[in-house]
Tab-separated table of C-alpha atoms in Angstrom:
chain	number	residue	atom	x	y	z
A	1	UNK	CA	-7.237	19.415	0.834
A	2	UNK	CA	-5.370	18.326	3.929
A	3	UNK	CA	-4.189	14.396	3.118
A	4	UNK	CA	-4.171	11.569	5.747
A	5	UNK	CA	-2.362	12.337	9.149
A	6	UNK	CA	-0.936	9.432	11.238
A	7	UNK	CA	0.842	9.940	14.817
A	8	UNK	CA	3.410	9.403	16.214
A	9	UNK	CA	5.495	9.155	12.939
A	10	UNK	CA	8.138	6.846	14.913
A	11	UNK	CA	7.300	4.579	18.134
A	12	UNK	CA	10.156	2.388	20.134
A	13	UNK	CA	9.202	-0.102	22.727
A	14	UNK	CA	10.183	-3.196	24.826
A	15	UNK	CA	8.281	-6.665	24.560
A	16	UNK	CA	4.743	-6.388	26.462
A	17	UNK	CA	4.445	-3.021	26.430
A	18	UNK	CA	1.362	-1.099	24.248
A	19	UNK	CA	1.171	1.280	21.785
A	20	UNK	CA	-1.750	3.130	20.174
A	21	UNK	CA	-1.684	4.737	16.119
A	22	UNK	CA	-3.762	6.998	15.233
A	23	UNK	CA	-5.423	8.207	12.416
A	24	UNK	CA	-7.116	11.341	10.625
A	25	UNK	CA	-8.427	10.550	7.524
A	26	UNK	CA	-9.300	12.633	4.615
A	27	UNK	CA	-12.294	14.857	5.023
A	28	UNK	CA	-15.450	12.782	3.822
A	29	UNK	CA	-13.875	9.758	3.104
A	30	UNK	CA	-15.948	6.733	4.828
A	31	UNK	CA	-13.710	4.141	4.247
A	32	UNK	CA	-10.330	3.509	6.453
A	33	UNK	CA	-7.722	1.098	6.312
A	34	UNK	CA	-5.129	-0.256	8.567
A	35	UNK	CA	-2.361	-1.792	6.729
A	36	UNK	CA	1.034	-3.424	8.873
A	37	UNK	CA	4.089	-3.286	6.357
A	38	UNK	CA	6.764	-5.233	7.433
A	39	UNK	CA	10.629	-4.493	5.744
A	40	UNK	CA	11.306	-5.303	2.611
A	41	UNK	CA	7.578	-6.583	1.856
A	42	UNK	CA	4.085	-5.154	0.365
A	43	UNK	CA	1.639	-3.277	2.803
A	44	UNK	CA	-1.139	-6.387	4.406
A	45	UNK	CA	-4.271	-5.201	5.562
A	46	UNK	CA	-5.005	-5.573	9.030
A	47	UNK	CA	-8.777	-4.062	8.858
A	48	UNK	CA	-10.587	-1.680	7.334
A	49	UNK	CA	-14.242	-0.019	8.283
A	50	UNK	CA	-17.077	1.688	6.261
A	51	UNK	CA	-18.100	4.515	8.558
A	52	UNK	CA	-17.925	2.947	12.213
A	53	UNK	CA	-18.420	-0.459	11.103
A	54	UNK	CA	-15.552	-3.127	10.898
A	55	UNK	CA	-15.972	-4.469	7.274
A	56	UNK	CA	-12.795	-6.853	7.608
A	57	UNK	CA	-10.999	-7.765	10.365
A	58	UNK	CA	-9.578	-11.084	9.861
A	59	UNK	CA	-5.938	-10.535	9.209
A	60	UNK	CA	-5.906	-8.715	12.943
A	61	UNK	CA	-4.321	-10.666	15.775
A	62	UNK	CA	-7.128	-10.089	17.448
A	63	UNK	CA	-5.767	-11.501	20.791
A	64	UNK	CA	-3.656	-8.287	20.724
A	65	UNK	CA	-4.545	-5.953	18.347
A	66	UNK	CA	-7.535	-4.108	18.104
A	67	UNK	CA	-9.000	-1.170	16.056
A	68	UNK	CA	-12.096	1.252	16.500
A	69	UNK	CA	-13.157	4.159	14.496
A	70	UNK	CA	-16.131	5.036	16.731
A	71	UNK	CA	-17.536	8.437	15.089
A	72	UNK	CA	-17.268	7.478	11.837
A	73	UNK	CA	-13.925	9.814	11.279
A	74	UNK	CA	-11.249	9.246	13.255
A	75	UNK	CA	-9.409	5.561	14.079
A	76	UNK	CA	-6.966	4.183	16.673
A	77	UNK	CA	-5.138	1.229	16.404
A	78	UNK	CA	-3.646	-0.109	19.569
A	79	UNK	CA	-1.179	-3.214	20.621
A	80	UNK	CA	-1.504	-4.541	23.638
A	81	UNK	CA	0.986	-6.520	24.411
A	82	UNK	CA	4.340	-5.709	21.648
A	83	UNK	CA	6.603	-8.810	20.355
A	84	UNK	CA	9.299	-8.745	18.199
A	85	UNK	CA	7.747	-9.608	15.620
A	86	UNK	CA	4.905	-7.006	15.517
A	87	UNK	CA	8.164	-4.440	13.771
A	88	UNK	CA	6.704	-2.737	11.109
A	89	UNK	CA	5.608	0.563	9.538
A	90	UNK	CA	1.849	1.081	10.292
A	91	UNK	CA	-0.226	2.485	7.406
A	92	UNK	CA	-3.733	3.816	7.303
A	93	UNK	CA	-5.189	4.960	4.216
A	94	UNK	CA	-8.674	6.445	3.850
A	95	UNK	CA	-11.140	6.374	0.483
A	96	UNK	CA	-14.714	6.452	-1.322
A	97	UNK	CA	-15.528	2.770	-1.879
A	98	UNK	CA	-14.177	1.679	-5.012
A	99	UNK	CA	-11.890	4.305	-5.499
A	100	UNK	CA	-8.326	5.160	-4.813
A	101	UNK	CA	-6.923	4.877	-1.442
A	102	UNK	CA	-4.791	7.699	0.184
A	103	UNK	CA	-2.134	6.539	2.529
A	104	UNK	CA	-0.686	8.456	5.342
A	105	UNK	CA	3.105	9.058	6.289
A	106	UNK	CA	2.994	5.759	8.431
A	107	UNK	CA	4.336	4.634	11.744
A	108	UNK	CA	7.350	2.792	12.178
A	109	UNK	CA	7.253	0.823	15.420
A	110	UNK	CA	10.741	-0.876	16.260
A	111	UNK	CA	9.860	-3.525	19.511
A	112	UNK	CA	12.894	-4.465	21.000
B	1	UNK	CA	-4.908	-17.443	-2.849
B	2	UNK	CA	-4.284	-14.336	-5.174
B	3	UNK	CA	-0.759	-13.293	-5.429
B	4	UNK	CA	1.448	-10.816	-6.989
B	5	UNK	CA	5.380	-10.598	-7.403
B	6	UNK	CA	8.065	-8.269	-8.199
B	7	UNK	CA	10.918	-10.633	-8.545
B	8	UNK	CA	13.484	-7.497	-7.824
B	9	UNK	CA	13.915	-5.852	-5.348
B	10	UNK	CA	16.004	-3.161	-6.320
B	11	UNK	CA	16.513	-2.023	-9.788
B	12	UNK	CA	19.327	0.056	-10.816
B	13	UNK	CA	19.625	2.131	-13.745
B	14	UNK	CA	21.327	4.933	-15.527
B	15	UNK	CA	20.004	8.584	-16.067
B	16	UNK	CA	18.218	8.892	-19.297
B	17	UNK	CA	18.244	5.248	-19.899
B	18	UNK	CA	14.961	2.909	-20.148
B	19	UNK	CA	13.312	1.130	-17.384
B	20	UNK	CA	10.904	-2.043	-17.101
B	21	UNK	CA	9.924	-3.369	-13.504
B	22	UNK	CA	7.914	-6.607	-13.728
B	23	UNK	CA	5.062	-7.255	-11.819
B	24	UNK	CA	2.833	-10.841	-12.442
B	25	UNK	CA	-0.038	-11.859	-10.628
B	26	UNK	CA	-1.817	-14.916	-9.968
B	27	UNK	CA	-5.811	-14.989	-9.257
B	28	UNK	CA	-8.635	-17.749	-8.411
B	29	UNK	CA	-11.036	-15.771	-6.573
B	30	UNK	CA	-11.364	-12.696	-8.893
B	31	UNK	CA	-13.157	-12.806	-12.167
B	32	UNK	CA	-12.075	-9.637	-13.368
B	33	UNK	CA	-9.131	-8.000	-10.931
B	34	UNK	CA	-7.766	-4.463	-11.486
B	35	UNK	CA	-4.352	-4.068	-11.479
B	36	UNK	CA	-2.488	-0.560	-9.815
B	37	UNK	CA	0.848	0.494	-9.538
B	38	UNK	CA	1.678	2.645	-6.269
B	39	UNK	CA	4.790	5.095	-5.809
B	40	UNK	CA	6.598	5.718	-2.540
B	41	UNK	CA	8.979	8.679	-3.470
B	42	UNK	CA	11.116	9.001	-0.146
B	43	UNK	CA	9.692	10.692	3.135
B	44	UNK	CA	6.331	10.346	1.603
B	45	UNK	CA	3.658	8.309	1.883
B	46	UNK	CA	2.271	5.775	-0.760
B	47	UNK	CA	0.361	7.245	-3.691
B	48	UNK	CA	-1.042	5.311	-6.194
B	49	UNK	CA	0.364	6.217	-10.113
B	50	UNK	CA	-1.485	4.176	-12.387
B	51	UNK	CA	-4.293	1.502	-12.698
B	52	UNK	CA	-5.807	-0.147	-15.315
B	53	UNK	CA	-9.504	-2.401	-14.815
B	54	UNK	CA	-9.879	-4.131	-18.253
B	55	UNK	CA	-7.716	-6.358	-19.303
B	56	UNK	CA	-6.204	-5.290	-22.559
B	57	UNK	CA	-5.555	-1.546	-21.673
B	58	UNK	CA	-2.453	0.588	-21.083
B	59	UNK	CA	-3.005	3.004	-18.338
B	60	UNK	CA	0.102	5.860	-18.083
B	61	UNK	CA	1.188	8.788	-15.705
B	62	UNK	CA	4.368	10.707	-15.214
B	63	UNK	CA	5.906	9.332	-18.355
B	64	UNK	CA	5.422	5.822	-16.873
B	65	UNK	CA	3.340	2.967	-18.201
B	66	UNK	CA	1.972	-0.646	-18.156
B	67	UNK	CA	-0.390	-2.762	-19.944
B	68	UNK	CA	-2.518	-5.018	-18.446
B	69	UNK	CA	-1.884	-8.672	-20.017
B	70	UNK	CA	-4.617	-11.112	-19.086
B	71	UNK	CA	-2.223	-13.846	-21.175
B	72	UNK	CA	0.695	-13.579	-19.069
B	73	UNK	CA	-1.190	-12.415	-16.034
B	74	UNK	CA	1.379	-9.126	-15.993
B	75	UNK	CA	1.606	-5.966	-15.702
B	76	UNK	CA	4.988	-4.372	-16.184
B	77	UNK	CA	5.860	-0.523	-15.657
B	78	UNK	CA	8.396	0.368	-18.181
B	79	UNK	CA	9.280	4.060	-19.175
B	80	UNK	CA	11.617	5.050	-21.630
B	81	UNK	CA	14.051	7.882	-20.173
B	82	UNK	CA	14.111	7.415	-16.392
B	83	UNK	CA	15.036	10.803	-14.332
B	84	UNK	CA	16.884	11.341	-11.052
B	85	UNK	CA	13.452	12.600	-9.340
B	86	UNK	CA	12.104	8.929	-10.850
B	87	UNK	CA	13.779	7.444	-7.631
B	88	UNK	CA	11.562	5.385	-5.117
B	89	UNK	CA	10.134	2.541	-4.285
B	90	UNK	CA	7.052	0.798	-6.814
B	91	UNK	CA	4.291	-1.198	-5.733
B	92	UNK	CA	2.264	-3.172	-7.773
B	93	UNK	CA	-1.321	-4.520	-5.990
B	94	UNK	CA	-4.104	-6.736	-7.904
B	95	UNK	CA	-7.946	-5.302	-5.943
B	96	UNK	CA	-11.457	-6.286	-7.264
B	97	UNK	CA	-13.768	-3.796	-8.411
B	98	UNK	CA	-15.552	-1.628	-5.516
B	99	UNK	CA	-14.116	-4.411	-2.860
B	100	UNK	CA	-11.538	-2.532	-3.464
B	101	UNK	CA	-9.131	-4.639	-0.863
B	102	UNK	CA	-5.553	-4.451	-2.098
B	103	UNK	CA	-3.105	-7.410	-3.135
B	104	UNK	CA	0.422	-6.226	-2.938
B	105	UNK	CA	3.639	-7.139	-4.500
B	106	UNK	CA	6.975	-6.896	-2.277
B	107	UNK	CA	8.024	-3.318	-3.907
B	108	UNK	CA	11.165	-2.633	-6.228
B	109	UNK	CA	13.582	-0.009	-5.034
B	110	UNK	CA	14.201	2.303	-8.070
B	111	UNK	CA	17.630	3.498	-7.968
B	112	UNK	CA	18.646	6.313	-9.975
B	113	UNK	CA	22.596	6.132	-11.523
B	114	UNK	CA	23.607	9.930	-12.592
C-alpha cells in the first residue's frame, strides 16, 4: 500500500513570494490534514477536510494561506504571500475518521 | 485550552540501558481524551507507536510502553533496554475519540550513546 506522498520535499523562497504543497493521500482515506511544524515544536493543524469539505479551518491564516482538496483525493496547500515567519516543515497526513493518521515525508519551506 | 508537555527535549542515554520520556497533559474540553505516542525515526515521516483510550491501560509496541494515568494526567514511554535503531524523535499528542484532532507535545530527541 503506497503511504502519503508530499512534493516538493524541500522549498526556499524570498518574503512575498508563493508556494504551493501538495498532497497524495492514502488510497481511500477521506480524511486529510494539513499540519505546519515549526523547529523544535509539535506538528499544529492548519486544516483538515472530510472528502472535499473543509471540516476545520481556523488555525489557517486565512489572509494568506489557503487549502482545497476539490475531488475528494488529492489537496494543495498554497502561500501567497511568504514571511519569515511562515519557516516550517509542512505535514499532511491522511485517515478513516477516528482512526490513526498517516503522515507524509513533509515539506520544509525555509523563507528568507 | 488542552495542553501537553515533554519537558526534554533531548534525552540521552546509553546502549542497553533503560529509558523513560515524560509526557503530561492538561484537559478542560475533553471528557475522556486518548492519549498516542508518535515516532519520527530519521528521514521518515511521523508514525504513530502506541495509544491508549481508557484511562487506566498500558498500551505497548516495539518493546516500548506507557500507561495512561488519569491521576497525574501522564503518560510516560519508558522501555527497559534501549537499542541504537531506538534513535528518533517522540511525540506525545492528547485527541478525542472519532474528532480525532491531535494535541501535540514539543517532541524529545532520543539519542542513542553506544
Amino acid at each position: 500500500e503506497a503511504g502519503v506522498t508530499q512534493s516538493p520535499r524541500y522549498a526556499v523562497l524570498q518574503e512575498g513570494q508563493a508556494v504551493s504543497f501538495w498532497c497524495d493521500p492514502i488510497s481511500g482515506h477521506d480524511t486529510l490534514y494539513w499540519y505546519q511544524q515549526p523547529r523544535d515544536q509539535g506538528p499544529q493543524l492548519l486544516v483538515y477536510f472530510r472528502d472535499e469539505a473543509v471540516i476545520d479551518n481556523s488555525q489557517l491564516p486565512s489572509d494568506r494561506f489557503s487549502a482545497v482538496r476539490p475531488k475528494g483525493t488529492n489537496s494543495t496547500l498554497k502561500i501567497q504571500s511568504a514571511k519569515q515567519g511562515d519557516t516550517a516543515t509542512y505535514l499532511c497526513a491522511s485517515s478513516f475518521p477516528g482512526y490513526e493518521q498517516y503522515f507524509g515525508p513533509g515539506t520544509r519551506l525555509t523563507v528568507l | 485550552g488542552d495542553s501537553v508537555t515533554q519537558t526534554e527535549g533531548q534525552v540521552t542515554v546509553s546502549e542497553s540501558k533503560s529509558l523513560i520520556i515524560n509526557c503530561t497533559y492538561s484537559t478542560t474540553s475533553i471528557a475522556y481524551p486518548n492519549l498516542f505516542w508518535y515516532v519520527r525515526y530519521p528521514g521518515e515521516g511521523l508514525q504513530l507507536l502506541l495509544k491508549v483510550i481508557t484511562a487506566g491501560q498500558k498500551g505497548s509496541s516495539r518493546g516500548f510502553e506507557a500507561t495512561y494515568n488519569k491521576e497525574t494526567t501522564s503518560f510516560h514511554l519508558q522501555k527497559a533496554s534501549v537499542q541504537e535503531s531506538d534513535s528518533a524523535v517522540y511525540y506525545c499528542a492528547l485527541g478525542e475519540g472519532s474528532n480525532y484532532q491531535l494535541i501535540w507535545g514539543s517532541g524529545t530527541k532520543l539519542i542513542i550513546k553506544p
